[in-house]
Coordinates of C-alpha atoms in Angstrom, one line a residue:
X23 CA 132.4 121.1 120.1
X24 CA 134.2 117.8 119.3
X25 CA 137.6 118.0 117.7
X26 CA 137.4 115.3 115.2
X27 CA 141.0 115.8 113.8
X28 CA 142.5 115.3 117.1
X29 CA 140.3 112.3 118.1
X30 CA 141.2 110.5 114.9
X31 CA 145.0 110.7 115.9
X32 CA 146.4 107.4 117.2
X33 CA 147.4 109.1 120.5
X34 CA 144.1 110.2 121.9
X35 CA 142.9 110.0 125.5
X36 CA 140.5 112.9 125.8
X37 CA 137.5 111.6 124.0
X38 CA 135.7 110.8 127.0
X39 CA 136.3 114.3 128.3
X40 CA 134.9 116.0 125.3
X41 CA 131.8 113.7 125.1
X42 CA 131.1 114.5 128.7
X43 CA 131.5 118.2 127.9
X44 CA 129.0 118.0 125.1
X45 CA 126.5 116.0 127.3
X46 CA 126.6 118.5 130.0
X47 CA 126.0 121.5 127.8
X48 CA 122.9 123.2 126.8
X49 CA 122.9 122.2 123.1
X50 CA 120.8 119.1 122.4
X51 CA 122.3 118.8 119.0
X52 CA 125.7 118.0 117.6
X53 CA 127.2 120.7 115.2
X54 CA 127.4 118.4 112.1
X55 CA 128.6 121.0 109.9
X56 CA 131.4 121.5 112.1
X57 CA 132.3 118.0 112.4
X58 CA 132.0 117.6 108.6
X59 CA 134.4 120.5 108.2
X60 CA 137.0 119.0 110.6
X61 CA 136.6 115.6 108.7
X62 CA 137.3 117.2 105.5
X63 CA 140.5 118.9 107.0
X64 CA 141.6 115.6 108.5
X65 CA 141.2 113.6 105.1
X66 CA 142.7 116.5 103.1
X67 CA 145.9 115.9 105.0
X68 CA 146.2 112.3 103.8
X69 CA 148.5 111.6 100.9
X70 CA 146.0 109.5 99.1
X71 CA 144.1 112.4 97.7
X72 CA 146.9 113.9 95.7
X73 CA 147.0 111.0 93.3
X74 CA 143.1 111.5 92.2
X75 CA 142.8 115.2 91.4
X76 CA 141.4 115.6 87.9
X77 CA 137.9 115.6 86.0
X78 CA 134.5 115.8 87.6
X79 CA 133.3 112.3 88.6
X80 CA 129.5 113.1 88.5
X81 CA 127.9 110.4 86.1
X82 CA 131.3 108.7 85.9
X83 CA 129.8 105.6 84.3
X84 CA 128.8 107.7 81.2
X85 CA 132.6 107.8 80.4
X86 CA 132.2 104.2 79.2
X87 CA 130.2 105.5 76.3
X88 CA 127.4 102.8 76.5
X89 CA 123.7 103.7 76.0
X90 CA 122.7 100.4 77.4
X91 CA 124.5 100.9 80.6
X92 CA 123.1 104.5 80.9
X93 CA 119.5 103.1 80.4
X94 CA 120.2 100.3 82.9
X95 CA 121.2 102.8 85.7
X96 CA 118.3 105.0 85.0
X97 CA 115.9 102.2 85.2
X98 CA 117.5 100.9 88.5
X99 CA 117.3 104.3 90.2
X100 CA 113.6 104.4 89.0
X101 CA 112.3 101.0 89.8
X102 CA 114.5 99.3 92.1
X103 CA 112.4 97.9 94.9
X104 CA 115.0 98.4 97.6
X105 CA 115.3 102.1 96.9
X106 CA 111.4 102.4 96.8
X107 CA 111.3 100.6 100.3
X108 CA 114.0 103.0 101.6
X109 CA 112.3 106.0 100.2
X110 CA 109.0 105.2 102.0
X111 CA 111.0 104.4 105.2
X112 CA 112.6 108.0 104.9
X113 CA 109.1 109.5 104.5
X114 CA 107.9 107.7 107.6
X115 CA 110.9 108.9 109.5
X116 CA 110.3 112.4 108.3
X117 CA 106.7 112.3 109.5
X118 CA 107.9 111.2 112.9
X119 CA 109.5 114.8 113.1
X120 CA 105.9 116.2 113.1
X121 CA 104.9 113.9 115.9
X122 CA 107.6 115.2 118.1
X123 CA 107.0 119.0 116.8
X124 CA 103.3 118.7 117.7
X125 CA 104.3 118.3 121.4
X126 CA 105.1 122.0 121.5
X127 CA 101.2 122.6 121.0
X128 CA 98.5 122.3 123.4
X129 CA 97.0 118.9 123.5
X130 CA 93.3 118.1 124.3
X131 CA 89.9 117.8 122.6
X132 CA 86.2 119.0 122.5
X133 CA 83.4 116.8 124.1
X134 CA 79.6 117.6 123.4
X135 CA 76.8 115.5 124.8
X136 CA 72.9 115.5 125.5
X137 CA 70.8 113.7 127.9
X138 CA 66.9 113.5 128.4
X139 CA 64.9 111.4 130.8
X140 CA 61.4 110.8 132.5
X141 CA 61.0 111.5 136.3
X142 CA 57.5 112.0 137.8
X143 CA 56.0 113.3 134.7
X144 CA 58.8 115.6 134.4
X145 CA 60.9 115.7 131.3
X146 CA 64.4 117.0 132.1
X147 CA 66.6 117.8 129.6
X148 CA 70.6 118.4 129.8
X149 CA 73.3 119.2 127.3
X150 CA 76.8 120.0 127.7
X151 CA 79.9 121.2 125.6
X152 CA 83.4 121.8 126.8
X153 CA 87.1 122.2 125.7
X154 CA 89.9 120.7 127.6
X155 CA 93.4 121.6 126.9
X156 CA 96.9 120.7 128.3
X157 CA 99.8 122.8 127.1
X158 CA 103.6 121.5 128.2
X159 CA 105.7 124.3 128.5
X160 CA 109.2 123.4 127.2
X161 CA 111.3 125.5 129.8
X162 CA 114.1 123.1 130.0
X163 CA 114.4 121.9 126.5
X164 CA 113.3 118.2 126.7
X165 CA 110.9 118.4 123.8
X166 CA 113.4 120.5 121.7
X167 CA 115.6 117.6 122.3
X168 CA 113.2 115.0 121.2
X169 CA 112.7 117.0 118.0
X170 CA 116.5 117.2 117.5
X171 CA 116.6 113.5 117.9
X172 CA 113.8 112.9 115.3
X173 CA 115.5 115.3 112.8
X174 CA 118.9 113.5 113.4
X175 CA 117.0 110.1 112.7
X176 CA 115.6 111.4 109.4
X177 CA 118.9 112.6 108.2
X178 CA 120.4 109.2 109.2
X179 CA 117.8 107.5 107.2
X180 CA 118.4 109.8 104.1
X181 CA 122.1 108.9 104.3
X182 CA 121.1 105.2 104.3
X183 CA 119.0 105.6 101.1
X184 CA 122.0 107.5 99.5
X185 CA 124.3 104.6 100.5
X186 CA 121.8 102.2 98.9
X187 CA 121.9 104.3 95.8
X188 CA 125.5 104.0 95.6
X189 CA 125.4 100.2 96.0
X190 CA 122.7 99.9 93.3
X191 CA 124.6 102.0 90.7
X192 CA 127.8 100.4 91.4
X193 CA 126.3 96.9 91.1
X194 CA 124.7 97.6 87.7
X195 CA 128.1 98.8 86.4
X196 CA 130.0 95.7 87.7
X197 CA 127.0 93.4 86.3
X198 CA 127.3 95.0 83.0
X199 CA 131.2 94.9 82.7
X200 CA 131.0 91.2 83.9
X201 CA 128.4 90.2 81.2
X202 CA 130.5 92.1 78.5
X203 CA 133.5 90.3 79.9
X204 CA 132.0 86.8 79.7
X205 CA 131.0 87.6 76.2
X206 CA 134.5 88.3 75.3
X207 CA 135.9 85.4 77.0
X208 CA 133.3 83.1 75.3
X209 CA 134.5 83.9 72.0
X210 CA 138.2 83.2 73.0
X211 CA 137.1 79.8 74.4
X212 CA 135.4 79.0 71.1
X213 CA 138.4 79.9 69.1
X214 CA 140.4 77.7 71.5
X215 CA 138.0 74.9 71.0
X216 CA 138.5 75.3 67.1
X217 CA 142.2 75.2 67.4
X218 CA 142.2 72.1 69.5
X219 CA 139.8 70.3 67.1
X220 CA 142.2 70.9 64.2
X221 CA 145.3 69.7 66.4
X222 CA 143.0 66.5 67.1
X223 CA 142.3 66.0 63.5
X224 CA 145.9 66.5 62.5
X225 CA 147.0 64.1 65.3
X226 CA 144.6 61.4 64.4
X227 CA 145.7 61.6 60.9
X228 CA 149.5 61.2 61.9
X229 CA 148.6 58.6 64.5
X230 CA 147.0 56.4 61.7
X231 CA 150.1 56.9 59.6
X232 CA 152.4 56.1 62.4
X233 CA 154.2 59.5 62.7
X234 CA 152.4 60.3 66.0
X235 CA 152.0 58.7 69.3
X236 CA 148.7 58.1 71.2
X237 CA 149.8 59.8 74.2
X238 CA 150.0 63.4 72.5
X239 CA 146.5 62.4 70.8
X240 CA 144.8 61.8 74.1
X241 CA 146.4 64.7 75.9
X242 CA 145.2 66.9 73.0
X243 CA 141.6 65.3 73.3
X244 CA 141.9 66.1 77.0
X245 CA 142.5 69.7 76.5
X246 CA 139.7 69.8 74.0
X247 CA 137.1 68.5 76.7
X248 CA 138.5 70.9 79.2
X249 CA 137.8 73.8 77.0
X250 CA 134.5 72.6 75.9
X251 CA 133.5 72.1 79.6
X252 CA 134.0 76.0 80.1
X253 CA 131.4 76.9 77.6
X254 CA 128.3 75.8 79.9
X255 CA 130.1 77.7 82.8
X256 CA 130.3 80.8 80.7
X257 CA 126.7 80.5 79.8
X258 CA 125.6 80.1 83.2
X259 CA 127.6 83.2 84.0
X260 CA 126.1 85.2 81.4
X261 CA 122.8 84.4 82.7
X262 CA 123.7 85.1 86.3
X263 CA 124.9 88.5 85.1
X264 CA 121.5 89.3 83.3
X265 CA 119.6 87.9 86.6
X266 CA 121.5 90.5 88.8
X267 CA 120.7 93.2 86.3
X268 CA 117.2 92.2 86.2
X269 CA 116.8 92.4 90.1
X270 CA 118.7 95.7 90.3
X271 CA 116.2 97.1 87.7
X272 CA 113.1 95.7 88.9
X273 CA 112.4 93.5 86.0
X274 CA 112.4 89.7 85.1
X275 CA 115.5 88.2 83.7
X276 CA 113.7 87.4 80.4
X277 CA 113.1 91.2 79.9
X278 CA 116.8 92.1 80.0
X279 CA 118.4 91.9 76.6
X280 CA 121.7 93.3 76.0
X281 CA 123.9 93.8 72.9
X282 CA 127.6 92.9 72.6
X283 CA 129.6 96.0 73.5
X284 CA 133.2 95.1 73.7
X285 CA 134.2 98.5 73.1
X286 CA 134.1 99.4 76.8
X287 CA 137.3 97.7 77.5
X288 CA 139.3 99.6 74.9
X289 CA 138.3 103.1 76.2
X290 CA 140.9 105.2 78.2
X291 CA 138.6 105.0 81.3
X292 CA 140.4 106.2 84.4
X293 CA 139.7 107.3 88.0
X294 CA 139.7 111.1 88.4
X295 CA 138.0 113.2 91.1
X296 CA 137.5 116.9 91.2
X297 CA 137.5 117.2 94.9
X298 CA 139.1 114.0 96.3
X299 CA 138.9 115.1 100.1
X300 CA 135.1 115.6 99.7
X301 CA 134.8 112.4 97.8
X302 CA 135.6 110.7 101.3
X303 CA 134.3 113.3 103.8
X304 CA 130.9 113.4 102.3
X305 CA 130.5 109.6 102.1
X306 CA 127.1 108.6 103.3
X307 CA 128.4 106.1 105.9
X308 CA 130.3 108.9 107.5
X309 CA 127.3 111.3 107.5
X310 CA 125.2 108.6 108.7
X311 CA 127.2 107.7 111.6
X312 CA 127.6 111.4 112.5
X313 CA 123.7 111.7 112.3
X314 CA 123.3 108.7 114.6
X315 CA 125.6 110.2 117.1
X316 CA 123.6 113.5 117.1
X317 CA 120.5 111.4 117.6
X318 CA 122.0 109.4 120.5
X319 CA 123.3 112.8 121.9
X320 CA 119.9 114.4 121.6
X321 CA 118.2 111.6 123.3
X322 CA 120.9 111.6 126.1
X323 CA 120.0 115.3 126.7
X324 CA 116.4 114.6 126.7
X325 CA 116.8 111.9 129.4
X326 CA 118.9 114.5 131.6
X327 CA 116.1 117.0 131.0
X328 CA 113.4 114.4 132.3
X329 CA 115.1 115.0 135.7
X330 CA 113.9 118.3 136.0
X331 CA 110.3 119.3 136.8
X332 CA 107.7 119.6 133.9
X333 CA 105.6 122.7 133.9
X334 CA 102.4 122.7 132.1
X335 CA 99.1 124.6 131.9
X336 CA 95.6 123.1 131.9
X337 CA 92.6 124.9 130.7
X338 CA 89.0 124.0 130.8
X339 CA 86.0 125.8 129.2
X340 CA 82.5 124.6 128.8
X341 CA 78.7 125.2 128.8
X342 CA 75.9 123.5 130.6
X343 CA 72.5 123.7 129.3
X344 CA 69.2 122.7 131.3
X345 CA 65.7 122.6 129.8
X346 CA 62.9 121.3 131.9
X347 CA 59.0 122.2 132.2
X348 CA 59.7 124.8 129.5
X349 CA 62.6 126.6 131.2
X350 CA 65.9 126.9 129.8
X351 CA 69.1 127.7 131.9
X352 CA 72.6 127.8 130.5
X353 CA 75.8 128.0 132.7
X354 CA 79.2 128.7 131.4
X355 CA 82.7 128.2 133.3
X356 CA 86.1 128.0 132.5
X357 CA 89.5 127.8 134.4
X358 CA 93.2 127.8 134.0
X359 CA 95.5 125.8 136.1
X360 CA 99.4 125.8 136.1
X361 CA 100.9 122.8 137.1
X362 CA 104.3 121.7 138.1
X363 CA 105.1 117.9 138.1
X364 CA 108.4 116.7 139.4
X365 CA 108.8 112.9 139.5
X366 CA 111.1 112.7 142.5
X367 CA 110.1 109.0 143.4
X368 CA 111.1 108.0 139.9
X369 CA 114.5 109.5 140.4
X370 CA 116.5 106.2 140.4
X371 CA 114.7 105.1 137.2
X372 CA 115.3 108.4 135.6
X373 CA 119.0 108.7 136.7
X374 CA 119.5 105.0 135.2
X375 CA 117.9 106.1 131.9
X376 CA 120.1 109.1 131.6
X377 CA 123.3 106.9 132.3
X378 CA 122.2 104.3 129.8
X379 CA 121.5 107.0 127.1
X380 CA 124.9 108.7 128.0
X381 CA 126.7 105.5 127.4
X382 CA 124.8 104.9 124.0
X383 CA 125.9 108.6 123.0
X384 CA 129.5 107.6 123.8
X385 CA 129.1 104.5 121.9
X386 CA 127.8 106.3 118.7
X387 CA 130.6 108.7 118.8
X388 CA 133.1 105.8 119.0
X389 CA 131.3 104.1 116.1
X390 CA 131.4 107.5 114.3
X391 CA 135.3 107.5 114.7
X392 CA 135.6 103.9 113.5
X393 CA 133.5 104.7 110.4
X394 CA 135.8 107.6 109.6
X395 CA 138.8 105.4 110.0
X396 CA 137.3 102.3 108.1
X397 CA 136.2 104.9 105.1
X398 CA 139.9 106.1 104.9
X399 CA 141.3 102.7 105.1
X400 CA 138.8 101.4 102.4
X401 CA 139.7 104.2 99.9
X402 CA 143.4 103.6 100.3
X403 CA 142.8 99.8 99.8
X404 CA 140.9 100.4 96.6
X405 CA 143.9 102.6 95.3
X406 CA 146.3 99.9 96.2
X407 CA 144.0 97.3 94.4
X408 CA 144.0 99.9 91.5
X409 CA 147.7 99.8 91.2
X410 CA 148.0 96.2 91.5
X411 CA 145.6 95.6 88.8
X412 CA 147.2 98.1 86.6
X413 CA 150.6 96.2 87.0
X414 CA 148.9 92.9 86.2
X415 CA 147.4 94.4 83.2
X416 CA 150.7 95.7 81.8
X417 CA 152.3 92.1 82.3
X418 CA 149.3 90.6 80.6
X419 CA 149.7 93.0 77.8
X420 CA 153.4 92.1 77.2
X421 CA 152.5 88.5 77.5
X422 CA 150.0 88.9 74.8
X423 CA 152.6 90.9 72.6
X424 CA 155.3 88.2 72.9
X425 CA 152.8 85.4 72.3
X426 CA 151.5 87.2 69.3
X427 CA 155.3 87.6 67.9
X428 CA 155.8 83.9 68.4
X429 CA 152.8 82.8 66.7
X430 CA 153.8 85.1 63.7
X431 CA 157.2 83.6 63.7
X432 CA 155.9 80.1 64.0
X433 CA 153.5 80.9 61.1
X434 CA 156.3 82.2 59.0
X435 CA 158.7 79.1 59.8
X436 CA 155.7 76.7 59.0
X437 CA 155.2 78.2 55.5
X438 CA 159.0 77.8 54.7
X439 CA 158.9 74.3 55.8
X440 CA 160.8 74.7 58.9
X441 CA 158.2 73.9 61.6
X442 CA 155.7 71.1 61.7
X443 CA 152.1 71.8 61.9
X444 CA 151.5 70.7 65.4
X445 CA 154.1 73.3 66.7
X446 CA 152.2 76.0 64.8
X447 CA 149.0 74.9 66.4
X448 CA 150.5 74.8 70.0
X449 CA 151.8 78.5 69.2
X450 CA 148.2 79.4 68.4
X451 CA 146.9 78.0 71.6
X452 CA 149.6 79.8 73.6
X453 CA 148.3 83.0 71.8
X454 CA 144.7 82.3 72.7
X455 CA 145.6 81.4 76.2
X456 CA 147.7 84.8 76.4
X457 CA 144.6 86.7 75.2
X458 CA 142.2 85.0 77.6
X459 CA 144.5 86.2 80.5
X460 CA 144.7 89.7 78.9
X461 CA 140.8 89.8 78.8
X462 CA 140.7 88.7 82.5
X463 CA 143.1 91.3 83.6
X464 CA 141.3 94.1 81.6
X465 CA 138.0 93.1 83.3
X466 CA 139.7 93.0 86.6
X467 CA 141.2 96.4 86.2
X468 CA 137.8 97.9 85.0
X469 CA 136.1 96.3 88.0
X470 CA 138.9 97.8 90.3
X471 CA 138.1 101.3 88.8
X472 CA 134.5 100.9 89.5
X473 CA 135.4 100.0 93.1
X474 CA 137.4 103.0 93.3
X475 CA 134.4 105.3 92.3
X476 CA 132.3 103.5 94.8
X477 CA 134.6 104.1 97.4
X478 CA 135.1 107.8 96.7
X479 CA 131.5 108.4 96.5
X480 CA 130.9 111.4 98.6
X481 CA 130.2 113.9 95.6
X482 CA 128.7 112.0 92.8
X483 CA 126.2 110.2 95.1
X484 CA 124.5 113.6 95.8
X485 CA 124.0 114.1 92.0
X486 CA 121.7 111.0 92.0
X487 CA 119.1 112.7 94.0
X488 CA 118.1 114.5 90.8
X489 CA 116.6 111.0 89.5

């Protein structure tokens, strides 16, 4: 069978030979379990999985302790129309397996008829009934290969549905985090507007007294207008989040009502995986590509078997009844005919079809390799993003702490008469700006953690099947 670990190394040149070995073999179905095990071994050797070992990630979003979020995800898994469509497509694909399996059975039907006419004062009557069957014997495995292809197609569709479930759950969590983040940012902007309004009032009074210049007053008014302009944008962003959650949960936007839950940003929410290697190896995009390769391989084998003769049995059994002048006669007959059909004159077409399917199978395997590499690369990239956002969050926290100290110092100096009121207001605006930056970093860090769980989805996505 294929050696996935070797094929994924940079210096490889034997993949074509390995493919040819499979296609020339008797088996019409790729050993997916063997390939999954080799993918697991390859991924387990990568250094990225060592950093994530920890708790079980099943239902990881529940660690945010948000009943609203839990309900949104339950509603999305139950009522999302894309998931419903995918489920019906999967059922259709499963039904097609029965279409191919039925070819193992005899094909045919029953015909019954009667006839009556008048000829020279004679009334002949005739009735007949017969059964005709054709049974194609799968001596060379062509039908078996088509059944294997149908099964692989169904498994691929099931993985596509699981991939869609992952996207739905992750999108709900992201939308919810974004909504709560916009709620928090709106509060900070409103505080900044209040601070700037106070500054404008003070500057106007000082300007009238001749203690302040018009330049400082106009600059402060401009800052106030800038902050006020952010409020409509925040309101639209909140509505956009609600609209996204409504579509994901199969509802109208007006039906989605969320409470303020700022506590999710203060929880010790971390990325931890019970089995990091399986979290990648069992990803639905990897399994889906593997089943697509298995389907292409089975179709290639079926195309190769089409070059061989087809052996079938034809059977006929019937009864003919004649009723004329009061006399009745019934005759029965039957026959069984073995038949060999070999499409020698169609060989050029069959050879071209075999070659076409062979290339498609090789292309499917190449795509499978690419999906594995992309999955590993994506997982590594999400971890690097997580490290970056953690660093940015740390710096944002430090900025907020220093800004808070500066404001407390300015407040104390103002009370002692050592600092004018305008500088105190400037310190307060700096503090609010640092707090806004800290909130942005907190939201981005939480989104990065969600992206990490979305990338390492191999295990927790299987638990979604219980819904």
